Tab-separated table of C-alpha atoms in Angstrom:
chain	number	residue	atom	x	y	z
A	15	GLY	CA	1.596	2.320	-18.589
A	16	ASP	CA	3.212	2.497	-15.256
A	17	SER	CA	3.496	-0.705	-13.336
A	18	VAL	CA	5.505	-2.714	-10.851
A	19	THR	CA	6.424	-6.445	-10.939
A	20	GLN	CA	7.933	-8.450	-8.270
A	21	THR	CA	8.988	-11.989	-7.361
A	22	GLU	CA	6.015	-14.278	-7.215
A	23	GLY	CA	5.530	-15.686	-3.797
A	24	PRO	CA	5.302	-17.344	-1.440
A	25	VAL	CA	9.003	-17.447	-0.897
A	26	THR	CA	10.609	-19.735	1.914
A	27	VAL	CA	14.194	-19.009	3.142
A	28	SER	CA	16.041	-20.772	5.996
A	29	GLU	CA	17.166	-18.558	8.923
A	30	SER	CA	20.498	-16.906	8.466
A	31	GLU	CA	20.321	-17.534	4.708
A	32	SER	CA	20.507	-14.662	2.106
A	33	LEU	CA	17.407	-13.263	0.386
A	34	ILE	CA	16.655	-11.426	-2.741
A	35	ILE	CA	13.192	-10.353	-3.881
A	36	ASN	CA	13.089	-9.035	-7.406
A	37	CYS	CA	11.317	-5.823	-8.416
A	38	THR	CA	11.097	-4.484	-11.905
A	39	TYR	CA	9.208	-1.276	-12.796
A	40	SER	CA	7.761	0.407	-15.980
A	41	ALA	CA	7.544	4.274	-15.664
A	42	THR	CA	6.461	5.458	-19.048
A	43	SER	CA	4.616	8.479	-17.720
A	44	ILE	CA	6.944	9.347	-14.863
A	45	ALA	CA	9.962	11.390	-15.734
A	46	TYR	CA	11.600	11.013	-12.330
A	47	PRO	CA	10.517	7.770	-10.491
A	48	ASN	CA	10.795	7.314	-6.771
A	49	LEU	CA	11.067	3.666	-5.500
A	50	PHE	CA	10.049	2.235	-2.287
A	51	TRP	CA	9.671	-1.125	-0.377
A	52	TYR	CA	6.924	-1.557	2.144
A	53	VAL	CA	6.493	-4.426	4.510
A	54	ARG	CA	3.434	-5.845	6.137
A	55	TYR	CA	3.839	-7.913	9.229
A	56	PRO	CA	1.017	-10.276	10.243
A	57	GLY	CA	-1.952	-8.500	11.642
A	58	GLU	CA	-0.501	-5.053	10.996
A	59	GLY	CA	-0.782	-2.390	8.076
A	60	LEU	CA	1.959	-1.728	5.519
A	61	GLN	CA	4.795	0.254	6.712
A	62	LEU	CA	7.650	2.012	4.846
A	63	LEU	CA	10.804	-0.079	4.824
A	64	LEU	CA	13.185	1.970	2.732
A	65	LYS	CA	13.063	4.434	-0.131
A	66	VAL	CA	15.333	5.733	-2.925
A	67	ILE	CA	14.591	8.782	-5.041
A	68	THR	CA	17.747	9.060	-6.971
A	69	ALA	CA	18.902	6.613	-9.618
A	70	GLY	CA	22.138	4.748	-8.832
A	71	GLN	CA	21.634	5.223	-5.026
A	72	LYS	CA	21.119	2.561	-2.385
A	73	GLY	CA	18.575	2.517	0.427
A	74	SER	CA	18.858	0.375	3.608
A	75	SER	CA	16.973	-0.311	6.672
A	76	ARG	CA	16.833	-3.185	9.342
A	77	GLY	CA	19.542	-4.991	7.347
A	78	PHE	CA	17.610	-4.803	4.026
A	79	GLU	CA	19.123	-3.052	1.000
A	80	ALA	CA	17.884	-1.947	-2.369
A	81	THR	CA	19.623	-0.167	-5.284
A	82	TYR	CA	17.717	1.828	-7.811
A	83	ASN	CA	19.021	0.669	-11.143
A	84	LYS	CA	17.526	2.926	-14.045
A	85	GLU	CA	19.282	0.973	-16.805
A	86	THR	CA	17.687	-2.243	-15.887
A	87	THR	CA	14.549	-0.665	-14.358
A	88	SER	CA	15.016	-2.709	-11.187
A	89	PHE	CA	14.883	-2.222	-7.456
A	90	HIS	CA	15.573	-5.602	-5.969
A	91	LEU	CA	15.470	-6.164	-2.226
A	92	GLN	CA	18.297	-8.033	-0.606
A	93	LYS	CA	19.400	-9.175	2.884
A	94	ALA	CA	22.509	-11.109	3.744
A	95	SER	CA	21.136	-13.071	6.652
A	96	VAL	CA	17.359	-13.277	7.386
A	97	GLN	CA	15.760	-13.830	10.776
A	98	GLU	CA	12.495	-15.431	11.762
A	99	SER	CA	11.160	-11.914	12.456
A	100	ASP	CA	11.546	-11.043	8.735
A	101	SER	CA	8.551	-13.159	7.938
A	102	ALA	CA	6.187	-10.815	6.284
A	103	VAL	CA	4.712	-9.625	2.894
A	104	TYR	CA	6.969	-7.228	0.982
A	105	TYR	CA	5.615	-4.709	-1.499
A	106	CYS	CA	7.568	-2.809	-3.976
A	107	ALA	CA	6.143	0.517	-5.085
A	108	LEU	CA	6.567	3.360	-7.550
A	109	GLY	CA	6.011	6.966	-7.179
A	110	ASP	CA	6.491	10.269	-9.171
A	111	GLN	CA	8.964	12.634	-7.749
A	112	ASP	CA	7.402	15.695	-9.618
A	113	TYR	CA	3.691	15.302	-10.019
A	114	ASN	CA	2.185	12.423	-8.002
A	115	GLN	CA	-0.477	13.964	-5.895
A	116	GLY	CA	0.301	11.356	-3.274
A	117	LYS	CA	-0.326	8.404	-5.478
A	118	LEU	CA	1.843	5.250	-5.451
A	119	ILE	CA	1.740	2.233	-7.773
A	120	PHE	CA	2.294	-1.111	-5.946
A	121	GLY	CA	3.494	-4.624	-6.936
A	122	GLN	CA	1.439	-7.567	-6.089
A	123	GLY	CA	3.466	-8.272	-2.863
A	124	THR	CA	5.836	-11.204	-2.032
A	125	LYS	CA	5.005	-13.375	0.958
A	126	LEU	CA	8.242	-14.350	2.845
A	127	SER	CA	8.441	-17.172	5.281
A	128	ILE	CA	11.600	-17.804	7.258
A	129	LYS	CA	12.297	-21.427	8.424
A	130	PRO	CA	13.827	-21.569	11.836
B	211	ASP	CA	0.689	7.382	18.927
B	212	MET	CA	0.739	7.394	15.229
B	213	LYS	CA	-2.043	5.010	14.161
B	214	VAL	CA	-4.522	4.265	11.358
B	215	THR	CA	-7.444	2.124	12.428
B	216	GLN	CA	-10.048	0.446	10.384
B	217	MET	CA	-13.436	-1.133	11.405
B	218	PRO	CA	-14.455	-3.751	11.021
B	219	ARG	CA	-11.671	-6.060	10.466
B	220	TYR	CA	-13.832	-8.776	8.960
B	221	LEU	CA	-17.125	-8.452	7.347
B	222	ILE	CA	-19.481	-10.829	5.497
B	223	LYS	CA	-22.380	-9.418	3.572
B	224	ARG	CA	-24.941	-10.765	1.093
B	225	MET	CA	-24.970	-9.382	-2.527
B	226	GLY	CA	-27.187	-6.219	-2.655
B	227	GLU	CA	-26.569	-5.193	0.912
B	228	ASN	CA	-24.926	-1.997	1.673
B	229	VAL	CA	-21.436	-1.924	3.220
B	230	LEU	CA	-19.656	0.761	5.283
B	231	LEU	CA	-15.974	0.526	5.948
B	232	GLU	CA	-14.589	3.096	8.414
B	233	CYS	CA	-10.991	4.429	8.692
B	234	GLY	CA	-9.504	6.678	11.325
B	235	GLN	CA	-6.140	8.339	11.868
B	236	ASP	CA	-4.742	10.291	14.748
B	237	MET	CA	-1.965	12.142	13.006
B	238	SER	CA	-3.942	15.074	11.470
B	239	HIS	CA	-2.909	14.007	7.901
B	240	GLU	CA	-4.613	15.828	5.126
B	241	THR	CA	-4.542	13.098	2.608
B	242	MET	CA	-6.240	9.744	3.013
B	243	TYR	CA	-6.608	6.799	0.538
B	244	TRP	CA	-8.664	3.721	0.069
B	245	TYR	CA	-7.040	0.656	-1.695
B	246	ARG	CA	-8.220	-2.871	-2.352
B	247	GLN	CA	-5.979	-5.892	-2.888
B	248	ASP	CA	-6.937	-8.950	-4.640
B	249	PRO	CA	-4.934	-12.220	-4.776
B	250	GLY	CA	-2.018	-11.881	-7.292
B	251	LEU	CA	-2.609	-8.089	-7.740
B	252	GLY	CA	-0.980	-5.133	-6.251
B	253	LEU	CA	-2.912	-2.576	-4.129
B	254	GLN	CA	-5.261	-0.665	-6.372
B	255	LEU	CA	-6.225	2.903	-5.461
B	256	ILE	CA	-10.120	3.347	-5.178
B	257	TYR	CA	-10.330	6.811	-3.868
B	258	ILE	CA	-7.975	9.515	-2.487
B	259	SER	CA	-9.089	12.478	-0.325
B	260	TYR	CA	-7.098	15.611	0.028
B	261	ASP	CA	-8.883	17.023	2.966
B	262	VAL	CA	-12.509	17.292	4.256
B	263	ASP	CA	-14.936	17.126	1.282
B	264	SER	CA	-12.114	17.067	-1.159
B	265	ASN	CA	-12.267	13.639	-2.807
B	266	SER	CA	-10.890	12.346	-6.112
B	267	GLU	CA	-11.382	9.106	-7.990
B	268	GLY	CA	-8.653	6.733	-7.959
B	269	ASP	CA	-7.870	3.959	-10.567
B	270	ILE	CA	-10.966	1.706	-9.710
B	271	PRO	CA	-13.699	3.933	-8.312
B	272	LYS	CA	-16.747	2.126	-9.966
B	273	GLY	CA	-19.155	0.804	-7.456
B	274	TYR	CA	-17.713	2.774	-4.519
B	275	ARG	CA	-18.263	6.246	-2.967
B	276	VAL	CA	-16.514	7.922	-0.002
B	277	SER	CA	-17.268	10.356	2.695
B	278	ARG	CA	-14.871	12.628	4.537
B	279	LYS	CA	-16.557	15.042	6.945
B	280	LYS	CA	-13.669	15.226	9.520
B	281	ARG	CA	-9.953	15.289	8.774
B	282	GLU	CA	-9.453	12.142	10.925
B	283	HIS	CA	-12.266	9.932	9.408
B	284	PHE	CA	-12.626	8.547	5.977
B	285	SER	CA	-15.487	6.124	4.932
B	286	LEU	CA	-15.733	3.671	2.000
B	287	ILE	CA	-19.360	2.953	1.062
B	288	LEU	CA	-20.492	0.132	-1.200
B	289	ASP	CA	-24.011	0.618	-2.200
B	290	SER	CA	-25.517	-2.717	-3.164
B	291	ALA	CA	-22.430	-4.826	-2.845
B	292	LYS	CA	-21.372	-7.317	-5.556
B	293	THR	CA	-19.516	-10.557	-5.279
B	294	ASN	CA	-16.589	-9.152	-7.207
B	295	GLN	CA	-16.162	-6.628	-4.568
B	296	THR	CA	-14.906	-9.422	-2.173
B	297	SER	CA	-11.285	-8.283	-1.303
B	298	VAL	CA	-9.084	-6.867	1.388
B	299	TYR	CA	-9.347	-3.072	1.765
B	300	PHE	CA	-6.676	-0.904	3.150
B	301	CYS	CA	-6.938	2.708	4.301
B	302	ALA	CA	-3.910	4.899	4.422
B	303	SER	CA	-2.936	8.367	5.324
B	304	SER	CA	-0.157	10.869	4.620
B	305	PHE	CA	0.799	14.432	4.945
B	306	SER	CA	0.634	16.305	1.612
B	307	ARG	CA	4.165	17.459	2.219
B	308	ASP	CA	5.319	13.897	2.203
B	309	TRP	CA	3.822	12.904	-1.103
B	310	GLY	CA	7.272	12.907	-2.811
B	311	SER	CA	8.737	10.732	0.144
B	312	GLY	CA	6.143	8.063	-0.403
B	313	GLU	CA	5.468	7.807	3.302
B	314	GLN	CA	1.986	6.480	3.838
B	315	TYR	CA	0.708	5.058	6.995
B	316	PHE	CA	-1.662	2.031	6.539
B	317	GLY	CA	-4.363	0.440	8.629
B	318	PRO	CA	-4.400	-3.382	9.181
B	319	GLY	CA	-6.941	-3.980	6.460
B	320	THR	CA	-10.559	-5.140	6.334
B	321	ARG	CA	-11.339	-8.465	4.711
B	322	LEU	CA	-14.763	-8.165	2.947
B	323	THR	CA	-16.600	-11.195	1.768
B	324	VAL	CA	-19.603	-10.695	-0.384
B	325	LEU	CA	-21.759	-13.858	-0.830
């Protein structure tokens, strides 16, 4: 079936250090997957951080980057230097470009804490 | 102001009681969603609504029903709540034209505990 697996949390990183949160997907019934990273800050709802709909392309937002790798079925989230304000829960998600009727498949979320 | 609201934010109920979770959005989105998230699992889709009175089961609809009588409101109802329905419930909304873009707007969640 279709699924998303990401780094088991919680993850703690020191401020100004680099970050990678792994995400791999299985899209057995989706011909053209779209990939997304959502973020949920404390007390708020999930919000779209970045998206990539074409394999081989990179998406970026707020200093975060993720590259859609079709060969390894991965979409890892990276940031070169984290800030305390990046503390949040990060969700990787998979969608269907052609026939999704609005549905997304989410990973379990990775809670990130930044040490000052 | 683009916003999805959920009420209540926290709720404690006893097994067998009825539960009503409410969701509102001010963006005139046609599509609205109810998800639940349990520890260690991703968000699971309970129901999706494509507009007023146009609702469709998601992946885990058993034990739930929904109501959408106005475009801006979407309710999740648990008739006779069970302990295994203890979870965090998220409501979301989107324009149907944005399905491919994956842009959904989420509420802050309701933490439901069923004792």
